Short mmCIF file of C-alpha atoms in Angstrom, two decimals:
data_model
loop_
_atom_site.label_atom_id
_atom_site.label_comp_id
_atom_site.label_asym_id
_atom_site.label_seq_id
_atom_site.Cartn_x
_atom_site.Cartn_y
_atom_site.Cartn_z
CA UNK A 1 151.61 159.18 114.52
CA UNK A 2 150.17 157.13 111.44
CA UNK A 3 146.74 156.88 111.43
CA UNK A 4 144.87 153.41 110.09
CA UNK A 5 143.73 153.60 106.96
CA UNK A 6 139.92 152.25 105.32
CA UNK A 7 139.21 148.64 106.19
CA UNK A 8 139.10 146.21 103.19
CA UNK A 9 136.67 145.97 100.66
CA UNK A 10 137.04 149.19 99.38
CA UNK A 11 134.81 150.31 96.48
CA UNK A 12 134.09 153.23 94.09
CA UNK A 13 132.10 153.67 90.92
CA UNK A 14 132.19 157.57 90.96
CA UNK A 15 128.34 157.39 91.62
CA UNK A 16 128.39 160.68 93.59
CA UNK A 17 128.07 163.73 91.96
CA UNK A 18 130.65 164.83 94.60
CA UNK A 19 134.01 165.34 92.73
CA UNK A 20 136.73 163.74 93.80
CA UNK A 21 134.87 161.53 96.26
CA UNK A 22 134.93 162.21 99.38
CA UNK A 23 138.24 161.06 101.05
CA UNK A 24 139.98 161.38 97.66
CA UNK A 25 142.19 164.10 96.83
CA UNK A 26 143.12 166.04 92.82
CA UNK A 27 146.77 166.81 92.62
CA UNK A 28 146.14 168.91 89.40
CA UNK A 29 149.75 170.98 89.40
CA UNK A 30 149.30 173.14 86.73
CA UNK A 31 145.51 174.16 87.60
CA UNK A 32 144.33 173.03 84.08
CA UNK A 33 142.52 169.92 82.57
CA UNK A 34 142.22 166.97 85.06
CA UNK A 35 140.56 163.92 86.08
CA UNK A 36 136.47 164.92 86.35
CA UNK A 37 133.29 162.95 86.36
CA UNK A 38 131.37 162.21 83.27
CA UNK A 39 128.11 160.38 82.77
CA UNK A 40 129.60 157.82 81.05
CA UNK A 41 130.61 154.43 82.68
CA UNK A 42 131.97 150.73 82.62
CA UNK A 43 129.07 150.27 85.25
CA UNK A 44 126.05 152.39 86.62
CA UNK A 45 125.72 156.00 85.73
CA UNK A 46 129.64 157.38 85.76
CA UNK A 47 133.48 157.36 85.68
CA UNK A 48 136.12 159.60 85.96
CA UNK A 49 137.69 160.98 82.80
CA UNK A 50 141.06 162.45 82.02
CA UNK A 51 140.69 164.73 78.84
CA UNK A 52 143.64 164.02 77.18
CA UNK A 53 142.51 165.03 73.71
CA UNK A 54 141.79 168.97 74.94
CA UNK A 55 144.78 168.65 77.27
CA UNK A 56 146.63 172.10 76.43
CA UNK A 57 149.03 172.35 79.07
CA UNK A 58 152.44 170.88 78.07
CA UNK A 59 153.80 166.98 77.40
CA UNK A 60 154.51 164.90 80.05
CA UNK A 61 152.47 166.70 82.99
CA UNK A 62 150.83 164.65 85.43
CA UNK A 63 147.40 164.43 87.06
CA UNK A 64 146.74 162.21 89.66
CA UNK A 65 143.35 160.95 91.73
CA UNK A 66 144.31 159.97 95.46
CA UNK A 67 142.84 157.44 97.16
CA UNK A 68 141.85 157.84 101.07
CA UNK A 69 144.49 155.50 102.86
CA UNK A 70 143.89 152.11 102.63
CA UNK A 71 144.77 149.37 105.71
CA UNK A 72 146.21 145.99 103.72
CA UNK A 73 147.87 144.87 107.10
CA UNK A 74 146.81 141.26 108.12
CA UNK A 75 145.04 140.63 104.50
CA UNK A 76 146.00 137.39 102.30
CA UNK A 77 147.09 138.40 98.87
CA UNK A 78 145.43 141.75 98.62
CA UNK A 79 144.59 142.92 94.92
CA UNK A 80 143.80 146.20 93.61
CA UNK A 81 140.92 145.59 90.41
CA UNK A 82 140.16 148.42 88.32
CA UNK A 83 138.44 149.13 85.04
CA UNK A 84 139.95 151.33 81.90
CA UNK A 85 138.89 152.89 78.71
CA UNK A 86 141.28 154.51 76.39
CA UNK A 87 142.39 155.20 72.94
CA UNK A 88 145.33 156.97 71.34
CA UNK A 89 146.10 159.65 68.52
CA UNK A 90 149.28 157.91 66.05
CA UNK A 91 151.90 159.74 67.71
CA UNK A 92 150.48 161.04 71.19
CA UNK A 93 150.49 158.89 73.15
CA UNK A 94 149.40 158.97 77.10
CA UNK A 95 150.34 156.48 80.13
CA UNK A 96 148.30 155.86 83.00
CA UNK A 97 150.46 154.72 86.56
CA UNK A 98 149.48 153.63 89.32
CA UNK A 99 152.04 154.29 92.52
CA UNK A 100 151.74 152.98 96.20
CA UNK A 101 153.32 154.78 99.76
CA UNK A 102 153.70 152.77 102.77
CA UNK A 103 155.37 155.55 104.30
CA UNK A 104 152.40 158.21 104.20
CA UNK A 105 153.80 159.44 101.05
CA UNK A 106 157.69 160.17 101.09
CA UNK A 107 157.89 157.49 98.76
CA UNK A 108 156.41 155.82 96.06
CA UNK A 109 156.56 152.58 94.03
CA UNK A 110 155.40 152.43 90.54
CA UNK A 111 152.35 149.08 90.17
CA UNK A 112 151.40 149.81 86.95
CA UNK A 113 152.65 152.08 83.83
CA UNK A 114 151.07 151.28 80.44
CA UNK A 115 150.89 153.62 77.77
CA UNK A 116 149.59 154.30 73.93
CA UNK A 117 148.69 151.59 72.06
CA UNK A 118 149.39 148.66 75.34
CA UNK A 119 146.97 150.94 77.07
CA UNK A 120 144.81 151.49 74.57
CA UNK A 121 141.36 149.37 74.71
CA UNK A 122 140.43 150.50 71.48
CA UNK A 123 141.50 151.11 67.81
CA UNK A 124 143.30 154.56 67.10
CA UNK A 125 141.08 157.34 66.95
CA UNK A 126 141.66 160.77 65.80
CA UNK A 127 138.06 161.96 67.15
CA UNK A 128 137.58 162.61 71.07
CA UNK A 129 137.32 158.91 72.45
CA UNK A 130 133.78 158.09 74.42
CA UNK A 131 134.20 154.23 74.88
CA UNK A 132 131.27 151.91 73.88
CA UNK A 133 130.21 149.19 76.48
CA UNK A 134 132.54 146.87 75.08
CA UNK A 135 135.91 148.85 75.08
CA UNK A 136 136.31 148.95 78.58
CA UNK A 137 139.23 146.37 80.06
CA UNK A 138 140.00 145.07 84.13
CA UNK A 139 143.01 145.29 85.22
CA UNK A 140 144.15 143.61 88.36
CA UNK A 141 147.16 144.32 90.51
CA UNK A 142 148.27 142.15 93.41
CA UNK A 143 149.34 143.86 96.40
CA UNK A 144 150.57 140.99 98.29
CA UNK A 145 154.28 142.96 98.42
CA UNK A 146 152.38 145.41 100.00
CA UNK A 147 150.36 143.90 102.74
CA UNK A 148 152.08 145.07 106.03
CA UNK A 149 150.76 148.50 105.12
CA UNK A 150 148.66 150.04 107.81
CA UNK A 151 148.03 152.87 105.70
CA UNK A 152 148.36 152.74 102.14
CA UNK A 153 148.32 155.40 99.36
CA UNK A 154 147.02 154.68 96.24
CA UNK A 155 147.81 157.00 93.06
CA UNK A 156 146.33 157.09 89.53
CA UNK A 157 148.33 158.68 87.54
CA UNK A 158 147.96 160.44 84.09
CA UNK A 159 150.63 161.30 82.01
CA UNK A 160 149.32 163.59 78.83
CA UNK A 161 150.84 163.72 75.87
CA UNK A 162 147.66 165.46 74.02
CA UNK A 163 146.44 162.03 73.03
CA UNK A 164 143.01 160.59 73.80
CA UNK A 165 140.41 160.39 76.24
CA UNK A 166 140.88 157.88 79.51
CA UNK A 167 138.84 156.63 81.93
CA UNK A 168 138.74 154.73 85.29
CA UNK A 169 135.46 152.97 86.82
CA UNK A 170 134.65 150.32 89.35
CA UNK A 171 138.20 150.45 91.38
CA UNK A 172 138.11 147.83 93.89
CA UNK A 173 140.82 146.69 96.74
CA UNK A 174 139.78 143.30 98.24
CA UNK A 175 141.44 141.06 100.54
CA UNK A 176 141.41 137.17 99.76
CA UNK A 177 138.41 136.57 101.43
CA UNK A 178 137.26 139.22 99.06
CA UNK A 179 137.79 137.28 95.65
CA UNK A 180 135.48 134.65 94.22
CA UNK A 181 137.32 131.44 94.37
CA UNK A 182 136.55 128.86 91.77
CA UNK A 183 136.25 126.11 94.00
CA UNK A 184 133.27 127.39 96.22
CA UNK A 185 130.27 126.17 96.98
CA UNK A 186 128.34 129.53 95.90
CA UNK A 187 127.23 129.60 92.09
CA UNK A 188 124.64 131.36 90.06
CA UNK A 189 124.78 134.02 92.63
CA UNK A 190 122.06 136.83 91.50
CA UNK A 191 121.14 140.43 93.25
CA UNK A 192 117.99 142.32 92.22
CA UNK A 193 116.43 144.41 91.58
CA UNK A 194 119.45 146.62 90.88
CA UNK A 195 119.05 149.62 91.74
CA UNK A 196 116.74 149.07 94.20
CA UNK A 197 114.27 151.40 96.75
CA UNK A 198 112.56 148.83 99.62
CA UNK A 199 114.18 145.51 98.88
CA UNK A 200 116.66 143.46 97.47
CA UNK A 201 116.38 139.59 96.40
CA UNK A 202 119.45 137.49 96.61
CA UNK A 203 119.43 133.53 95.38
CA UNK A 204 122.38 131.51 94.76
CA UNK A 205 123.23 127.75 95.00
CA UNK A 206 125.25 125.49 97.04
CA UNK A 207 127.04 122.84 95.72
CA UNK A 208 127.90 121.51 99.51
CA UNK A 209 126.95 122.24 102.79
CA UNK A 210 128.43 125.22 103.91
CA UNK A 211 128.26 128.35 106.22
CA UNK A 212 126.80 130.97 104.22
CA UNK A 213 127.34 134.94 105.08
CA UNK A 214 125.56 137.96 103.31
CA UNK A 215 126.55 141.45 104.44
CA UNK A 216 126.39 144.83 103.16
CA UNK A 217 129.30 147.61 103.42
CA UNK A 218 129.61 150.91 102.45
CA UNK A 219 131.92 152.61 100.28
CA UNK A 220 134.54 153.08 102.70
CA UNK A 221 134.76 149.45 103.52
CA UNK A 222 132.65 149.66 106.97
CA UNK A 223 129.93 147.29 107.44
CA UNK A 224 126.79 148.79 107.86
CA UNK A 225 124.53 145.56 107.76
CA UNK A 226 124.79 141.63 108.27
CA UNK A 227 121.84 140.53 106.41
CA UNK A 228 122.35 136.77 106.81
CA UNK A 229 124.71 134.50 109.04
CA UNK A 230 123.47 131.00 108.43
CA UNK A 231 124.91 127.25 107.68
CA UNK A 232 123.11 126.28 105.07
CA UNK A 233 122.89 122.45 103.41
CA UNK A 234 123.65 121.77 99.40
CA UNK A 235 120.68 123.17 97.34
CA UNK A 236 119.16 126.44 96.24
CA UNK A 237 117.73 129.84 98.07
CA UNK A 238 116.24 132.53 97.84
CA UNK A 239 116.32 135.45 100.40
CA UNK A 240 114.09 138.88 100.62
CA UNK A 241 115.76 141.58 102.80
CA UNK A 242 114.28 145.05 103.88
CA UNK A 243 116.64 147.89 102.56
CA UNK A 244 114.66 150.99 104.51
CA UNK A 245 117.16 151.34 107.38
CA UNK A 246 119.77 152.34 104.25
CA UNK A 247 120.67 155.57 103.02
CA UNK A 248 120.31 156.29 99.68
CA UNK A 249 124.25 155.71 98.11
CA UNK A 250 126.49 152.57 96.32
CA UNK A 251 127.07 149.86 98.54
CA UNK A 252 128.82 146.39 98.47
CA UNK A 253 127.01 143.18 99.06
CA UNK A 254 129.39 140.21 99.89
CA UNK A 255 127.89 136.85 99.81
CA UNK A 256 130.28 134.32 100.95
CA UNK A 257 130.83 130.74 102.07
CA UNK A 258 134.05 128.76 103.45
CA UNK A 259 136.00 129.21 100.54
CA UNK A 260 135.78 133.01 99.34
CA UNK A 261 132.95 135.75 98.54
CA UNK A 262 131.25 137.08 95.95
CA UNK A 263 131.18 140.91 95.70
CA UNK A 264 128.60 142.56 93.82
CA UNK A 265 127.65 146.06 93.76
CA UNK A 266 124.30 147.32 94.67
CA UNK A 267 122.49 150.94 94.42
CA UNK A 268 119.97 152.18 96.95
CA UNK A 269 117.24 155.08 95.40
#
């Protein structure tokens, strides 16, 4: 019997020292190099890099990092966001794909497969690649096709062909009611301090008058707090809430109104 995969959002910045996170799985076939957890990042303190450049195992072998299962069933136009640093060596050049099951992993459907320099987020480099804060690119797949899925696995996949360096940060799977929309009411949304120990501040304005939700969820996509639950008129806030009941970890704060929701990722010392 299928078990339901992790409720939508789902989150994860590699944070944890805890390698792969917890729920994730390594498929590392030929027990050398693979995917691991440097202190270097898109956002916060880490990412997860594929060393490419030392790779010494053979062309063409693959490495993946497994997602827990993920539930898109009864979601509007779910999309999988995910951000990607990589160069290439003239001549080597490694792919990155992405591959979904729907059928708890007899089969798979390639998403994404980019390679060399269409992967590549930065110029050639013969030296081992550590990306500056500026060579790092989103990339956004929609998983609309996808959304009947009770309980979906999620592959990245590295291909090596004794390239470059690649890495993977902030990977996020949202429903629609997980995306910003450009016509809401919300704008100049801010969260601090970030990271934070007692508190957190939220403000934001509204353009019109409009139901206004802020909750917290963990990074498995459970909520874990509704910090505000309010219809609010056009104009601007500001709103103080208590983090001491919160474990000390990466969490999502959605802020949302009628028209969509505003994710924004928040650490708790």
């Amino acid at each position: 019997v299928s078990t339901i995969g992790a409720a939508l959002p789902f989150f994860a910045g590699f944070e944890s020292t805890t390698f792969p996170p917890t729920g994730w799985t390594l498929v590392n076939p030929d027990n050398g190099t693979t995917w691991a957890r440097v202190t270097t990042a898109h956002s916060g303190t880490a990412s997860a890099k594929m060393d490419n450049y030392n790779y010494a195992s053979g062309a063409g072998k693959h490495d993946d990092l497994v997602l827990p299962t993920i539930n898109l069933s009864g979601t509007n136009s779910p999309a999988l966001t995910f951000y990607e640093a990589y160069t290439y060596v003239i001549g080597y050049y490694d792919s990155l794909q992405v591959l979904i099951s729907t059928d708890c992993g007899a089969t798979y459907t390639s998403i994404f497969y980019q390679g060399g320099a269409i992967l590549a987020t930065a110029p050639q480099n013969i030296n081992p690649f550590t990306p500056t804060s500026a060579q790092w690119r989103l990339e956004t797949i929609d998983l609309t096709p996808f959304n009947s899925a009770s309980n979906a696995i999620i592959v990245f996949r590295n291909i090596s062909e004794y390239g470059n360096n690649l890495y993977l940060d902030d990977i996020n799977i949202t429903s629609a009611s997980g995306i910003y929309q450009e016509q809401s009411s919300l704008f100049n949304v801010n969260v601090f301090p970030n990271p934070s120990k007692d508190n957190i501040t939220v403000d934001f304005n509204l353009n019109n008058h409009s139901p206004v939700n802020i909750k917290i969820y963990d990074i498995y996509g459970k909520m874990v707090g509704n910090l505000l639950s309010q219809s609010l008129e056009k104009g601007s806030y500001t709103y103080k809430f208590d983090l001491n009941n919160y474990a000390s970890g990466i969490y999502m704060l959605n802020v949302s109104d009628a028209q969509g929701t505003l994710i924004k990722k928040i650490v708790i010392q």
